[in-house]
Amino acid sequence: AGAMAGVALLIGIVSPGAAGNAVKRWLLPAADAPRYTFIEWDGLPAELVVPHGEAFDFSAQVQFRSFWHPSSASATLGLHEGKSAVENGRVHFELPPQTQPGQLRLRAGDAIATINIRPEHRPALRQLQAKLELPAYLQQAPQIESALSGKLRVLTDTKVTLTGEASRSLKSASVQLDRQALQKLITQGS
């Protein structure tokens, strides 16, 4: 009995969170007390929408709640299992294309998490028009041209206003002119 008390005291000193959780679960077995883990996944979504039929990357943060810091983590998606080094509390996985909903199972040390994966087709442009306001020296009325091809040639100093419709609502949209940085567009509707 003395040895048992010594072991319990040692656990309480080394990991008070684990000891307190064990005591709570032992004294109140019907209570809603989740299992204590020495590693914890931080800020994982319940669901992840991924591009249908395309490989995708997934990164996550782990929190260490003890002296134990595992050096790797794993992700299982269907029959695929990927490994990642844990670097500065972060993991990164390159995952295979998905065409059916599934579950991504993550494991780092004693921490396990599951994320629902929902593949969706990328939105498509139904129409895209460009209103061109040519430079003033040309004295021309504004022109409307189709820009659905994704390419549009205009004169220097032409003001371009893009108006389009997508196959579903968008959180964001952007345009890139030549080799310049992406420019965000204003999206409306749902």
PDB file of C-alpha atoms in Angstrom:
ATOM      1  CA  ALA A   1       0.000   0.000   0.000  1.00  0.00           C
ATOM      2  CA  GLY A   2       2.900   2.323   0.791  1.00  0.00           C
ATOM      3  CA  ALA A   3       4.477   1.648  -2.617  1.00  0.00           C
ATOM      4  CA  MET A   4       1.139   2.433  -4.318  1.00  0.00           C
ATOM      5  CA  ALA A   5       0.902   5.722  -2.454  1.00  0.00           C
ATOM      6  CA  GLY A   6       4.483   6.535  -3.441  1.00  0.00           C
ATOM      7  CA  VAL A   7       3.760   5.871  -7.124  1.00  0.00           C
ATOM      8  CA  ALA A   8       0.583   8.003  -6.951  1.00  0.00           C
ATOM      9  CA  LEU A   9       2.534  10.829  -5.295  1.00  0.00           C
ATOM     10  CA  LEU A  10       5.282  10.619  -7.937  1.00  0.00           C
ATOM     11  CA  ILE A  11       2.690  10.799 -10.752  1.00  0.00           C
ATOM     12  CA  GLY A  12       1.050  13.771  -9.036  1.00  0.00           C
ATOM     13  CA  ILE A  13       4.387  15.590  -8.893  1.00  0.00           C
ATOM     14  CA  VAL A  14       5.506  14.754 -12.456  1.00  0.00           C
ATOM     15  CA  SER A  15       2.129  15.344 -14.112  1.00  0.00           C
ATOM     16  CA  PRO A  16      -0.498  16.941 -11.882  1.00  0.00           C
ATOM     17  CA  GLY A  17      -2.936  17.320 -14.796  1.00  0.00           C
ATOM     18  CA  ALA A  18      -2.875  13.592 -15.543  1.00  0.00           C
ATOM     19  CA  ALA A  19      -3.152  12.691 -11.845  1.00  0.00           C
ATOM     20  CA  GLY A  20      -6.102  15.026 -11.284  1.00  0.00           C
ATOM     21  CA  ASN A  21      -7.868  13.671 -14.372  1.00  0.00           C
ATOM     22  CA  ALA A  22      -7.326  10.064 -13.235  1.00  0.00           C
ATOM     23  CA  VAL A  23      -8.712  10.799  -9.765  1.00  0.00           C
ATOM     24  CA  LYS A  24     -11.762  12.579 -11.225  1.00  0.00           C
ATOM     25  CA  ARG A  25     -12.488   9.695 -13.624  1.00  0.00           C
ATOM     26  CA  TRP A  26     -12.037   7.156 -10.802  1.00  0.00           C
ATOM     27  CA  LEU A  27     -14.244   8.994  -8.289  1.00  0.00           C
ATOM     28  CA  LEU A  28     -16.902  10.085 -10.822  1.00  0.00           C
ATOM     29  CA  PRO A  29     -17.049   7.379 -13.515  1.00  0.00           C
ATOM     30  CA  ALA A  30     -20.325   8.759 -14.971  1.00  0.00           C
ATOM     31  CA  ALA A  31     -18.951  12.317 -15.256  1.00  0.00           C
ATOM     32  CA  ASP A  32     -18.067  13.751 -18.632  1.00  0.00           C
ATOM     33  CA  ALA A  33     -14.292  13.813 -18.101  1.00  0.00           C
ATOM     34  CA  PRO A  34     -12.312  13.418 -21.327  1.00  0.00           C
ATOM     35  CA  ARG A  35      -9.197  11.289 -21.259  1.00  0.00           C
ATOM     36  CA  TYR A  36      -6.091  13.289 -20.361  1.00  0.00           C
ATOM     37  CA  THR A  37      -3.329  13.236 -22.970  1.00  0.00           C
ATOM     38  CA  PHE A  38       0.228  14.526 -22.712  1.00  0.00           C
ATOM     39  CA  ILE A  39      -0.027  15.979 -26.205  1.00  0.00           C
ATOM     40  CA  GLU A  40      -3.008  17.942 -27.499  1.00  0.00           C
ATOM     41  CA  TRP A  41      -4.060  18.890 -31.033  1.00  0.00           C
ATOM     42  CA  ASP A  42      -4.649  22.628 -31.170  1.00  0.00           C
ATOM     43  CA  GLY A  43      -7.453  24.323 -33.139  1.00  0.00           C
ATOM     44  CA  LEU A  44      -8.442  21.482 -35.464  1.00  0.00           C
ATOM     45  CA  PRO A  45     -11.580  21.962 -37.565  1.00  0.00           C
ATOM     46  CA  ALA A  46     -14.400  19.389 -37.308  1.00  0.00           C
ATOM     47  CA  GLU A  47     -14.604  19.340 -41.113  1.00  0.00           C
ATOM     48  CA  LEU A  48     -12.188  20.132 -43.907  1.00  0.00           C
ATOM     49  CA  VAL A  49     -13.407  20.908 -47.432  1.00  0.00           C
ATOM     50  CA  VAL A  50     -10.809  19.835 -50.009  1.00  0.00           C
ATOM     51  CA  PRO A  51     -10.665  20.095 -53.818  1.00  0.00           C
ATOM     52  CA  HIS A  52     -12.357  17.082 -55.441  1.00  0.00           C
ATOM     53  CA  GLY A  53      -9.823  14.707 -56.979  1.00  0.00           C
ATOM     54  CA  GLU A  54      -6.765  16.828 -56.112  1.00  0.00           C
ATOM     55  CA  ALA A  55      -3.945  16.156 -53.667  1.00  0.00           C
ATOM     56  CA  PHE A  56      -3.939  18.565 -50.732  1.00  0.00           C
ATOM     57  CA  ASP A  57      -1.751  19.674 -47.831  1.00  0.00           C
ATOM     58  CA  PHE A  58      -2.768  19.807 -44.189  1.00  0.00           C
ATOM     59  CA  SER A  59      -0.867  21.453 -41.331  1.00  0.00           C
ATOM     60  CA  ALA A  60      -1.678  21.432 -37.632  1.00  0.00           C
ATOM     61  CA  GLN A  61      -0.334  22.571 -34.294  1.00  0.00           C
ATOM     62  CA  VAL A  62       0.320  20.314 -31.300  1.00  0.00           C
ATOM     63  CA  GLN A  63       0.673  21.430 -27.692  1.00  0.00           C
ATOM     64  CA  PHE A  64       2.950  19.557 -25.309  1.00  0.00           C
ATOM     65  CA  ARG A  65       1.631  19.226 -21.756  1.00  0.00           C
ATOM     66  CA  SER A  66       4.610  17.382 -20.303  1.00  0.00           C
ATOM     67  CA  PHE A  67       8.303  16.730 -20.751  1.00  0.00           C
ATOM     68  CA  TRP A  68       7.469  14.175 -23.470  1.00  0.00           C
ATOM     69  CA  HIS A  69       7.773  15.610 -27.002  1.00  0.00           C
ATOM     70  CA  PRO A  70       7.268  13.008 -29.738  1.00  0.00           C
ATOM     71  CA  SER A  71       9.376  13.576 -32.838  1.00  0.00           C
ATOM     72  CA  SER A  72       6.730  12.498 -35.379  1.00  0.00           C
ATOM     73  CA  ALA A  73       3.004  12.336 -36.045  1.00  0.00           C
ATOM     74  CA  SER A  74       0.863  10.320 -38.448  1.00  0.00           C
ATOM     75  CA  ALA A  75      -2.206  10.982 -40.574  1.00  0.00           C
ATOM     76  CA  THR A  76      -4.401   8.197 -41.951  1.00  0.00           C
ATOM     77  CA  LEU A  77      -6.888   8.857 -44.742  1.00  0.00           C
ATOM     78  CA  GLY A  78      -8.494   5.742 -46.176  1.00  0.00           C
ATOM     79  CA  LEU A  79      -5.656   3.344 -47.017  1.00  0.00           C
ATOM     80  CA  HIS A  80      -3.022   6.117 -47.064  1.00  0.00           C
ATOM     81  CA  GLU A  81      -0.853   6.741 -44.020  1.00  0.00           C
ATOM     82  CA  GLY A  82       1.484   9.708 -43.950  1.00  0.00           C
ATOM     83  CA  LYS A  83       4.178  10.643 -41.457  1.00  0.00           C
ATOM     84  CA  SER A  84       5.398  14.083 -40.457  1.00  0.00           C
ATOM     85  CA  ALA A  85       8.170  15.317 -38.242  1.00  0.00           C
ATOM     86  CA  VAL A  86       7.021  17.489 -35.351  1.00  0.00           C
ATOM     87  CA  GLU A  87       8.966  20.734 -35.727  1.00  0.00           C
ATOM     88  CA  ASN A  88       8.373  23.611 -33.337  1.00  0.00           C
ATOM     89  CA  GLY A  89       5.027  22.082 -32.389  1.00  0.00           C
ATOM     90  CA  ARG A  90       3.824  21.901 -36.033  1.00  0.00           C
ATOM     91  CA  VAL A  91       3.154  19.005 -38.382  1.00  0.00           C
ATOM     92  CA  HIS A  92       2.578  19.030 -42.142  1.00  0.00           C
ATOM     93  CA  PHE A  93       1.054  16.268 -44.273  1.00  0.00           C
ATOM     94  CA  GLU A  94       0.757  15.874 -48.039  1.00  0.00           C
ATOM     95  CA  LEU A  95      -2.423  13.877 -48.633  1.00  0.00           C
ATOM     96  CA  PRO A  96      -3.739  12.038 -51.704  1.00  0.00           C
ATOM     97  CA  PRO A  97      -6.687  13.109 -53.868  1.00  0.00           C
ATOM     98  CA  GLN A  98     -10.153  12.378 -52.501  1.00  0.00           C
ATOM     99  CA  THR A  99     -13.420  11.929 -54.393  1.00  0.00           C
ATOM    100  CA  GLN A 100     -15.572  10.578 -51.546  1.00  0.00           C
ATOM    101  CA  PRO A 101     -16.177  11.923 -48.023  1.00  0.00           C
ATOM    102  CA  GLY A 102     -13.921  10.308 -45.445  1.00  0.00           C
ATOM    103  CA  GLN A 103     -12.159  10.786 -42.157  1.00  0.00           C
ATOM    104  CA  LEU A 104      -8.631  11.992 -41.522  1.00  0.00           C
ATOM    105  CA  ARG A 105      -7.237  10.366 -38.377  1.00  0.00           C
ATOM    106  CA  LEU A 106      -4.336  12.194 -36.735  1.00  0.00           C
ATOM    107  CA  ARG A 107      -2.029  10.791 -34.088  1.00  0.00           C
ATOM    108  CA  ALA A 108       0.823  12.453 -32.205  1.00  0.00           C
ATOM    109  CA  GLY A 109       2.034  10.621 -29.132  1.00  0.00           C
ATOM    110  CA  ASP A 110      -1.066   9.738 -27.112  1.00  0.00           C
ATOM    111  CA  ALA A 111      -3.279  12.387 -28.776  1.00  0.00           C
ATOM    112  CA  ILE A 112      -5.731  11.181 -31.406  1.00  0.00           C
ATOM    113  CA  ALA A 113      -8.094  13.358 -33.450  1.00  0.00           C
ATOM    114  CA  THR A 114     -10.498  12.829 -36.339  1.00  0.00           C
ATOM    115  CA  ILE A 115     -11.481  15.380 -38.995  1.00  0.00           C
ATOM    116  CA  ASN A 116     -14.267  14.810 -41.519  1.00  0.00           C
ATOM    117  CA  ILE A 117     -13.042  15.321 -45.092  1.00  0.00           C
ATOM    118  CA  ARG A 118     -15.511  16.636 -47.680  1.00  0.00           C
ATOM    119  CA  PRO A 119     -14.283  16.801 -51.285  1.00  0.00           C
ATOM    120  CA  GLU A 120     -15.980  19.456 -53.429  1.00  0.00           C
ATOM    121  CA  HIS A 121     -15.527  20.458 -57.045  1.00  0.00           C
ATOM    122  CA  ARG A 122     -13.884  23.827 -57.482  1.00  0.00           C
ATOM    123  CA  PRO A 123     -16.279  26.617 -58.453  1.00  0.00           C
ATOM    124  CA  ALA A 124     -16.356  27.529 -62.134  1.00  0.00           C
ATOM    125  CA  LEU A 125     -16.997  30.822 -63.864  1.00  0.00           C
ATOM    126  CA  ARG A 126     -20.324  30.865 -65.700  1.00  0.00           C
ATOM    127  CA  GLN A 127     -19.647  34.272 -67.173  1.00  0.00           C
ATOM    128  CA  LEU A 128     -17.025  37.002 -66.902  1.00  0.00           C
ATOM    129  CA  GLN A 129     -17.301  40.383 -68.573  1.00  0.00           C
ATOM    130  CA  ALA A 130     -14.891  43.288 -68.622  1.00  0.00           C
ATOM    131  CA  LYS A 131     -16.049  46.878 -68.873  1.00  0.00           C
ATOM    132  CA  LEU A 132     -13.215  48.795 -70.516  1.00  0.00           C
ATOM    133  CA  GLU A 133     -12.928  52.542 -70.052  1.00  0.00           C
ATOM    134  CA  LEU A 134     -10.292  53.470 -72.585  1.00  0.00           C
ATOM    135  CA  PRO A 135      -7.812  56.327 -72.042  1.00  0.00           C
ATOM    136  CA  ALA A 136      -9.407  59.778 -72.401  1.00  0.00           C
ATOM    137  CA  TYR A 137      -7.280  60.781 -75.397  1.00  0.00           C
ATOM    138  CA  LEU A 138      -9.093  58.126 -77.515  1.00  0.00           C
ATOM    139  CA  GLN A 139     -12.501  59.731 -76.856  1.00  0.00           C
ATOM    140  CA  GLN A 140     -14.234  56.329 -77.012  1.00  0.00           C
ATOM    141  CA  ALA A 141     -17.323  55.146 -75.133  1.00  0.00           C
ATOM    142  CA  PRO A 142     -16.795  52.306 -72.620  1.00  0.00           C
ATOM    143  CA  GLN A 143     -16.720  48.838 -74.183  1.00  0.00           C
ATOM    144  CA  ILE A 144     -17.940  45.488 -72.816  1.00  0.00           C
ATOM    145  CA  GLU A 145     -15.914  42.371 -73.693  1.00  0.00           C
ATOM    146  CA  SER A 146     -16.026  38.743 -72.622  1.00  0.00           C
ATOM    147  CA  ALA A 147     -13.138  37.797 -70.350  1.00  0.00           C
ATOM    148  CA  LEU A 148     -14.179  34.181 -69.770  1.00  0.00           C
ATOM    149  CA  SER A 149     -11.000  32.885 -71.426  1.00  0.00           C
ATOM    150  CA  GLY A 150      -9.016  34.399 -68.578  1.00  0.00           C
ATOM    151  CA  LYS A 151      -6.969  36.596 -70.885  1.00  0.00           C
ATOM    152  CA  LEU A 152      -7.654  40.193 -71.796  1.00  0.00           C
ATOM    153  CA  ARG A 153      -5.387  42.608 -73.657  1.00  0.00           C
ATOM    154  CA  VAL A 154      -5.916  46.297 -72.957  1.00  0.00           C
ATOM    155  CA  LEU A 155      -4.152  49.567 -73.644  1.00  0.00           C
ATOM    156  CA  THR A 156      -2.073  51.192 -70.916  1.00  0.00           C
ATOM    157  CA  ASP A 157      -4.187  53.480 -68.674  1.00  0.00           C
ATOM    158  CA  THR A 158      -7.418  51.598 -69.474  1.00  0.00           C
ATOM    159  CA  LYS A 159      -9.713  51.188 -66.451  1.00  0.00           C
ATOM    160  CA  VAL A 160     -11.057  47.613 -66.269  1.00  0.00           C
ATOM    161  CA  THR A 161     -14.103  46.562 -64.232  1.00  0.00           C
ATOM    162  CA  LEU A 162     -14.750  42.810 -64.071  1.00  0.00           C
ATOM    163  CA  THR A 163     -18.240  41.414 -63.480  1.00  0.00           C
ATOM    164  CA  GLY A 164     -18.881  37.697 -63.338  1.00  0.00           C
ATOM    165  CA  GLU A 165     -20.964  34.846 -62.047  1.00  0.00           C
ATOM    166  CA  ALA A 166     -19.640  31.653 -60.478  1.00  0.00           C
ATOM    167  CA  SER A 167     -21.257  28.237 -60.199  1.00  0.00           C
ATOM    168  CA  ARG A 168     -21.586  28.745 -56.415  1.00  0.00           C
ATOM    169  CA  SER A 169     -20.924  31.423 -53.822  1.00  0.00           C
ATOM    170  CA  LEU A 170     -17.292  32.332 -53.212  1.00  0.00           C
ATOM    171  CA  LYS A 171     -15.513  33.347 -50.032  1.00  0.00           C
ATOM    172  CA  SER A 172     -12.928  35.223 -52.062  1.00  0.00           C
ATOM    173  CA  ALA A 173     -11.693  35.841 -55.592  1.00  0.00           C
ATOM    174  CA  SER A 174      -8.570  37.413 -57.043  1.00  0.00           C
ATOM    175  CA  VAL A 175      -7.044  38.477 -60.348  1.00  0.00           C
ATOM    176  CA  GLN A 176      -3.449  38.627 -61.483  1.00  0.00           C
ATOM    177  CA  LEU A 177      -2.241  41.142 -64.033  1.00  0.00           C
ATOM    178  CA  ASP A 178       0.811  39.981 -65.969  1.00  0.00           C
ATOM    179  CA  ARG A 179       3.367  38.976 -63.336  1.00  0.00           C
ATOM    180  CA  GLN A 180       2.103  41.339 -60.641  1.00  0.00           C
ATOM    181  CA  ALA A 181       0.865  40.225 -57.234  1.00  0.00           C
ATOM    182  CA  LEU A 182      -2.659  38.846 -56.901  1.00  0.00           C
ATOM    183  CA  GLN A 183      -5.330  41.505 -56.344  1.00  0.00           C
ATOM    184  CA  LYS A 184      -8.416  40.637 -54.318  1.00  0.00           C
ATOM    185  CA  LEU A 185     -11.814  41.181 -55.925  1.00  0.00           C
ATOM    186  CA  ILE A 186     -15.070  42.102 -54.218  1.00  0.00           C
ATOM    187  CA  THR A 187     -17.519  39.202 -54.130  1.00  0.00           C
ATOM    188  CA  GLN A 188     -21.293  39.546 -53.660  1.00  0.00           C
ATOM    189  CA  GLY A 189     -24.260  37.233 -53.363  1.00  0.00           C
ATOM    190  CA  SER A 190     -24.637  33.703 -52.150  1.00  0.00           C
TER     191      SER A 190
END
